[in-house]
Coordinates of C-alpha atoms in Angstrom, one line a residue:
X16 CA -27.9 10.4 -6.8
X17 CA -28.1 12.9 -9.9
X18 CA -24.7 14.5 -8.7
X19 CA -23.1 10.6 -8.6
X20 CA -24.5 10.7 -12.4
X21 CA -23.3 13.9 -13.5
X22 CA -19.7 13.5 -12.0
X23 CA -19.3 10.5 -13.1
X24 CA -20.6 11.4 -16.9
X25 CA -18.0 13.8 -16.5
X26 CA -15.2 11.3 -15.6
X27 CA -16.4 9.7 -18.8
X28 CA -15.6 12.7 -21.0
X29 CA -12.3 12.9 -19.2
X30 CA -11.7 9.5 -20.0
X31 CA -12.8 9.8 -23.5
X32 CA -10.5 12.9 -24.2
X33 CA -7.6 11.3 -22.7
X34 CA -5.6 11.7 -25.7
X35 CA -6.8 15.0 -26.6
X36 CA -6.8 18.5 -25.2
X37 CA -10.7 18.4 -23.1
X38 CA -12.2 21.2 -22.1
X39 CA -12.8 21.9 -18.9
X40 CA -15.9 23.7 -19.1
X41 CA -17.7 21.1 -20.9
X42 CA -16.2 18.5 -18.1
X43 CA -17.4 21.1 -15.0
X44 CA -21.1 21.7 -17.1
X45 CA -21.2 17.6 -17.4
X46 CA -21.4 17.6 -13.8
X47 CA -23.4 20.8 -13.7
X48 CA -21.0 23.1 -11.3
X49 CA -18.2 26.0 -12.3
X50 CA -15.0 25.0 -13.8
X51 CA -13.1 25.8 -10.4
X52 CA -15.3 23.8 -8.3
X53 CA -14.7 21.1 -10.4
X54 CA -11.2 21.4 -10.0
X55 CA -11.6 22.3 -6.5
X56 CA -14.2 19.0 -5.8
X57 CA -12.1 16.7 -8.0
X58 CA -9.3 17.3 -5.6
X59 CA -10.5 17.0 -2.5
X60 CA -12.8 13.6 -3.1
X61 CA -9.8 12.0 -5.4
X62 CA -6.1 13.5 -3.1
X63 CA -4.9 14.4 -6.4
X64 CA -5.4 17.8 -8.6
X65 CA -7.5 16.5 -12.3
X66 CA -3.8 17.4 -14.2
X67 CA -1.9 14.7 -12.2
X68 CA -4.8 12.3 -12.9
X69 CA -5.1 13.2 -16.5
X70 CA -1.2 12.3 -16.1
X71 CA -1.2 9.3 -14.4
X72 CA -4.0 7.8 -16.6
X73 CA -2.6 8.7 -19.8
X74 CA 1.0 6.9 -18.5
X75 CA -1.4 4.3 -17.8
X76 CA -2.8 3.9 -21.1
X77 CA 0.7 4.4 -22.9
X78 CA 2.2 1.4 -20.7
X79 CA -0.7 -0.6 -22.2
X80 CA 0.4 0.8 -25.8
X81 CA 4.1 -0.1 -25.8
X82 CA 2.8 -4.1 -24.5
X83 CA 0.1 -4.5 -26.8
X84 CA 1.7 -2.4 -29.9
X85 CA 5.0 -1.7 -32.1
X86 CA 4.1 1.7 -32.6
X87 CA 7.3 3.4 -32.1
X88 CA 7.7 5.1 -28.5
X89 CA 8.1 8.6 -29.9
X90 CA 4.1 8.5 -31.2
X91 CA 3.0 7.1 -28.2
X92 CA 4.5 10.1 -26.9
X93 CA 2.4 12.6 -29.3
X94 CA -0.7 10.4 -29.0
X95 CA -0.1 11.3 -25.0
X96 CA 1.0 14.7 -25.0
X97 CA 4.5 15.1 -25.0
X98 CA 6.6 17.1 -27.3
X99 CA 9.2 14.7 -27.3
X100 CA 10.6 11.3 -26.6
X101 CA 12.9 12.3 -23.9
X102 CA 10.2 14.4 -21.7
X103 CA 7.8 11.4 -22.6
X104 CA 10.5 9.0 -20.8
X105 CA 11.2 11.3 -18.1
X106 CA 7.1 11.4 -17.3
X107 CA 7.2 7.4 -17.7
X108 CA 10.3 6.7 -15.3
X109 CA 8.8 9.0 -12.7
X110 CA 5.2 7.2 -12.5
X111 CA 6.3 3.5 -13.2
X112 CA 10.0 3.4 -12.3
X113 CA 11.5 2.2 -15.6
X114 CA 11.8 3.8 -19.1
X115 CA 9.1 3.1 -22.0
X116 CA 12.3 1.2 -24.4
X117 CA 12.8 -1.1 -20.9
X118 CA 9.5 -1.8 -20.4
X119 CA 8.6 -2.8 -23.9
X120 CA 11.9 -4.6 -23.8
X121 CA 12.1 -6.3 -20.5
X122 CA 8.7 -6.0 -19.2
X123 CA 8.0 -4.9 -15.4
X124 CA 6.2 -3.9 -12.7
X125 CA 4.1 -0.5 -13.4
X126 CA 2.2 1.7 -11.3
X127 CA -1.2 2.1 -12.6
X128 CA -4.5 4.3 -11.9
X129 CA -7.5 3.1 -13.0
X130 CA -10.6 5.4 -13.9
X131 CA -12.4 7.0 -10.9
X132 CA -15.8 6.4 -10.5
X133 CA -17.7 8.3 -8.1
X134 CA -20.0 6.5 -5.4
X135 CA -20.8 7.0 -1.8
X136 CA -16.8 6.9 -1.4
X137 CA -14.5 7.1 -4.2
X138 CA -13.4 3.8 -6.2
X139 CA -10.1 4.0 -9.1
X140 CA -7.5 6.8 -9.1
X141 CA -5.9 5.0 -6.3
X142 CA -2.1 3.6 -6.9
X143 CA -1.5 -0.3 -7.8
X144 CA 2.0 -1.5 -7.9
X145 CA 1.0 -4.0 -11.0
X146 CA 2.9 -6.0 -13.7
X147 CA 2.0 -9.0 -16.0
X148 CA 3.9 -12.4 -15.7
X149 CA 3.8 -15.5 -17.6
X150 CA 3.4 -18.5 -15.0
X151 CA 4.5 -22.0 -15.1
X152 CA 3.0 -25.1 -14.2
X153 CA 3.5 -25.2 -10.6
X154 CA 3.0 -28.0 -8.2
X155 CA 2.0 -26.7 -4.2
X156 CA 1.0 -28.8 -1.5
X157 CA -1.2 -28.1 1.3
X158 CA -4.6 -28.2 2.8
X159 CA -7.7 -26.7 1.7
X160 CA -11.3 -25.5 3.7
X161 CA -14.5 -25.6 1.9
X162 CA -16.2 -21.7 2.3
X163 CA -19.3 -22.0 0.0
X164 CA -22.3 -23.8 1.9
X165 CA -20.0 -24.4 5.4
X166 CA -22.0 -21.3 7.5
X167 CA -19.0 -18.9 7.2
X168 CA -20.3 -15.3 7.2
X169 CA -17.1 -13.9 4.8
X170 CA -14.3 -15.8 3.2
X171 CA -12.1 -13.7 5.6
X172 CA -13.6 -16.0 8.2
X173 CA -12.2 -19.2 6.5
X174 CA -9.1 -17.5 5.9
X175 CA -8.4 -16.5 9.3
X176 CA -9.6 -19.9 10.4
X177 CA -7.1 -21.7 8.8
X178 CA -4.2 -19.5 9.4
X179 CA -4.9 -19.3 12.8
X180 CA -2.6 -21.2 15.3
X181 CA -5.7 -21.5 17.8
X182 CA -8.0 -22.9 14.8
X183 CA -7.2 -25.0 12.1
X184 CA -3.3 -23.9 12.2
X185 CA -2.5 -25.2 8.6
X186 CA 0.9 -23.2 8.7
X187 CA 1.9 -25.6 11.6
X188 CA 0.5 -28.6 9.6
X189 CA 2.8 -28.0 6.7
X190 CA 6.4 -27.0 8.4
X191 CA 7.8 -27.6 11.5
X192 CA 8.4 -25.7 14.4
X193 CA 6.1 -22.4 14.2
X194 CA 5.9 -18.4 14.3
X195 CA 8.2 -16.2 16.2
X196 CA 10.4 -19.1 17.2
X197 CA 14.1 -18.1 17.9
X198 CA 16.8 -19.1 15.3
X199 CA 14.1 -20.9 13.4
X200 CA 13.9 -20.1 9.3
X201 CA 11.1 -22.9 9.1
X202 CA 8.1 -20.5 7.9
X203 CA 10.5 -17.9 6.0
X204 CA 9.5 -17.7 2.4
X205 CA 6.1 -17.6 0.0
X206 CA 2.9 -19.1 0.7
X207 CA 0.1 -19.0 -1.2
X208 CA -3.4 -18.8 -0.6
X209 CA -5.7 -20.0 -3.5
X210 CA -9.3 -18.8 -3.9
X211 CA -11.0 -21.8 -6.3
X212 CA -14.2 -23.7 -7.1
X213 CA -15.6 -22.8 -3.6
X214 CA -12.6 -23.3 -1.8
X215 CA -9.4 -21.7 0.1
X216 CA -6.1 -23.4 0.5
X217 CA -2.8 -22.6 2.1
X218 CA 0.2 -23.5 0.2
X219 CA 3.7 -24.0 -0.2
X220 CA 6.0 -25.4 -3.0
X221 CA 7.7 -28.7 -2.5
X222 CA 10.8 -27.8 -1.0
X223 CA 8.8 -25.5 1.5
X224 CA 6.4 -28.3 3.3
X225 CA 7.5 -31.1 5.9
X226 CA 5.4 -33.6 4.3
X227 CA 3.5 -34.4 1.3
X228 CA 0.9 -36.6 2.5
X229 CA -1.0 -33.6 1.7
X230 CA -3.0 -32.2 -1.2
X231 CA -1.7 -31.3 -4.3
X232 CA -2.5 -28.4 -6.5
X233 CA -0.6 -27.3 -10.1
X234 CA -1.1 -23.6 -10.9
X235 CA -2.1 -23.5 -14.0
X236 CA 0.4 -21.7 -16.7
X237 CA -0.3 -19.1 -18.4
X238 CA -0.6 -15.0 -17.9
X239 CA -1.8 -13.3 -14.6
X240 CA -1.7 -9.7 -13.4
X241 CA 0.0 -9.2 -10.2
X242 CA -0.6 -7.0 -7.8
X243 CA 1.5 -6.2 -4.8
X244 CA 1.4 -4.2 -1.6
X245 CA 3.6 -2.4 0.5
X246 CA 5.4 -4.1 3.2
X247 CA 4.9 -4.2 6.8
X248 CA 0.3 -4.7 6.3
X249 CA -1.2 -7.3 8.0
X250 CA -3.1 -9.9 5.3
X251 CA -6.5 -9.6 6.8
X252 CA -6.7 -5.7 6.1
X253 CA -4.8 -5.6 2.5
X254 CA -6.5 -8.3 0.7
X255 CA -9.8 -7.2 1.0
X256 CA -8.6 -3.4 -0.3
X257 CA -6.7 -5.4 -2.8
X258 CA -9.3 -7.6 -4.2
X259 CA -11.8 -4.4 -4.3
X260 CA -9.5 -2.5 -6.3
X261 CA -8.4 -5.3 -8.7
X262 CA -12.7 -6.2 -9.3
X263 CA -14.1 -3.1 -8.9
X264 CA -11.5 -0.5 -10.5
X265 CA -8.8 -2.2 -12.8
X266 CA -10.5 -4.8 -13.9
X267 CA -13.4 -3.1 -15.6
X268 CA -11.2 -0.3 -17.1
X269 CA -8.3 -2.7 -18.6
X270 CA -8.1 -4.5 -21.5
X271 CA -8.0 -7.9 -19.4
X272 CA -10.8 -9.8 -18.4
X273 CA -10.5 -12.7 -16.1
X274 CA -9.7 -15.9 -17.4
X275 CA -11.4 -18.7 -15.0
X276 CA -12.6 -18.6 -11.7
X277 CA -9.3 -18.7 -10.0
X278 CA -7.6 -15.6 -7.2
X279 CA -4.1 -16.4 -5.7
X280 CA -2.7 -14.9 -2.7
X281 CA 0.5 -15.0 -2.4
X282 CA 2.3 -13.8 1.1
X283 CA 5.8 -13.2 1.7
X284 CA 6.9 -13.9 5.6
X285 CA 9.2 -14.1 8.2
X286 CA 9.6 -16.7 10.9
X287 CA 10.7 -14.2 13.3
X288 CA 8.1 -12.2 14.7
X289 CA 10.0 -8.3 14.2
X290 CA 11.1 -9.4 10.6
X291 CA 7.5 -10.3 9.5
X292 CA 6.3 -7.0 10.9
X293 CA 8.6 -5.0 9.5
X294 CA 9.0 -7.1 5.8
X295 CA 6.0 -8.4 4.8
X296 CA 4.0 -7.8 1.8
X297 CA 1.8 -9.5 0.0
X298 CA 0.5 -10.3 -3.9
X299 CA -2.7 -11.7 -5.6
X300 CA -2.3 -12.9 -9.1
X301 CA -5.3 -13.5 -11.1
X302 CA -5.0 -15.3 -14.0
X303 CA -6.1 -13.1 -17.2
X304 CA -6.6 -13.0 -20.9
X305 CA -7.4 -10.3 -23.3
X306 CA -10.7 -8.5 -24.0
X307 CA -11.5 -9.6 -27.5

């Protein structure tokens, strides 16, 4: 375990240096091996070479800049190592997919990196499609499962339980008709799965559900970080992945903490059976505040 320590000291003076030229020699001796192994290791353990993940962390950090500050985009550019404005917007467009005066502007969804940590298997350095938004109070209806203390092994077990049309079938409890059914639009649209005070529950908004002799909810307002995958995954493989990254790797590295013991999942889907494959995707929003 004294190589997990040394690499991961090393990731620390990375991280440290961000804004500055490190050496790589002190990095490599950190971790006690030769400049080019470094190199060579950091590549093949992370998929990426340690100058793209020097870049992608410092666009990480300067997205947080031009949100949190009014320090004018072109020292944000110094501070991050770029000559100018332009080849600083350039760098910033081609990681996030919109330009640092838009961003501060408009807002948006971002590509992050958080820091990688080194452990049996590599956590951080791995792409999230993320952005902040500003919720309003918002009334769902649905049904909920109780997971602490009910003899469930995993939450996934509740989860699938409920979604399940040969278990609990909550989808079928709150709209009519069901999955794959031709001509049918009845389960198009968001759901939302909510993770709180011991329990899961399936949701939908009002105009969404055939009844609402059903439990209520109001998500709370306020700021969350999304987080979003790419379509076409099936929910019981890219939450867990999702969840691990948001609590394991952004999380500890951000200037966020959580706010209250809330986790929503949010799924868009398809009635018809080739559309959901082909269009899904899925969010989880956690409600957030700044680290003071």
């Amino acid at each position: 375990m004294n190589m997990l320590k040394q690499l991961n000291s090393a990731i620390e003076y990375i991280e440290a240096n961000l804004c500055a030229e490190f050496d790589l020699d002190t990095a490599a001796g950190i971790a006690c091996v030769t400049a080019d192994s470094f190199i060579r290791f950091f590549s093949y353990m992370t998929g990426m070479t340690l100058t793209e993940y020097i870049r992608r962390r410092r666009l990480t950090l300067a997205a947080q800049d031009l949100q949190h500050s009014k320090t004018p985009i072109i020292d944000i550019a110094i501070k991050y190592g770029y000559d100018s404005a332009a080849a600083f917007s350039r760098a910033f467009a081609k990681q996030h997919g919109i330009t640092p005066s838009v961003y501060r502007k408009d807002g948006g969804s971002l590509k992050v990196y958080s820091p990688a940590s080194f452990h049996i298997m590599i956590k951080g350095a791995k792409e999230m499609d993320f952005r902040i938004i500003e919720l309003a109070d918002t009334i769902v209806y649905g049904v909920s499962g109780q997971y602490e203390g009910q003899g469930y092994k995993t939450r996934e077990e509740l989860r699938h339980s409920m979604w399940a049309n040969n278990c609990d079938d909550v989808p079928g409890q709150l709209c009519e008709g069901g999955w794959n059914q031709p001509g049918s639009t009845s389960y198009d649209g968001v759901w939302y799965g909510i993770w709180q005070d011991g329990k899961y529950m399936i949701a939908r908004e009002k105009a969404d559900v055939k009844t609402l002799e059903v439990e209520a909810r109001t998500l709370p307002a306020g700021t969350y970080a999304a987080f979003k995958t790419e379509c076409g995954g099936l929910a019981w493989e890219e939450f867990p992945k999702l969840f691990e990254l948001i609590f394991d790797s952004w999380l500890p590295a951000s200037e966020y903490k959580q706010k209250y013991d809330l986790a929503i999942e949010v799924l868009h889907l398809w009635t018809d059976h080739d559309l959901r494959q082909k269009n899904r995707y899925y969010e989880v929003w956690i409600p957030v505040e700044l680290k003071k």
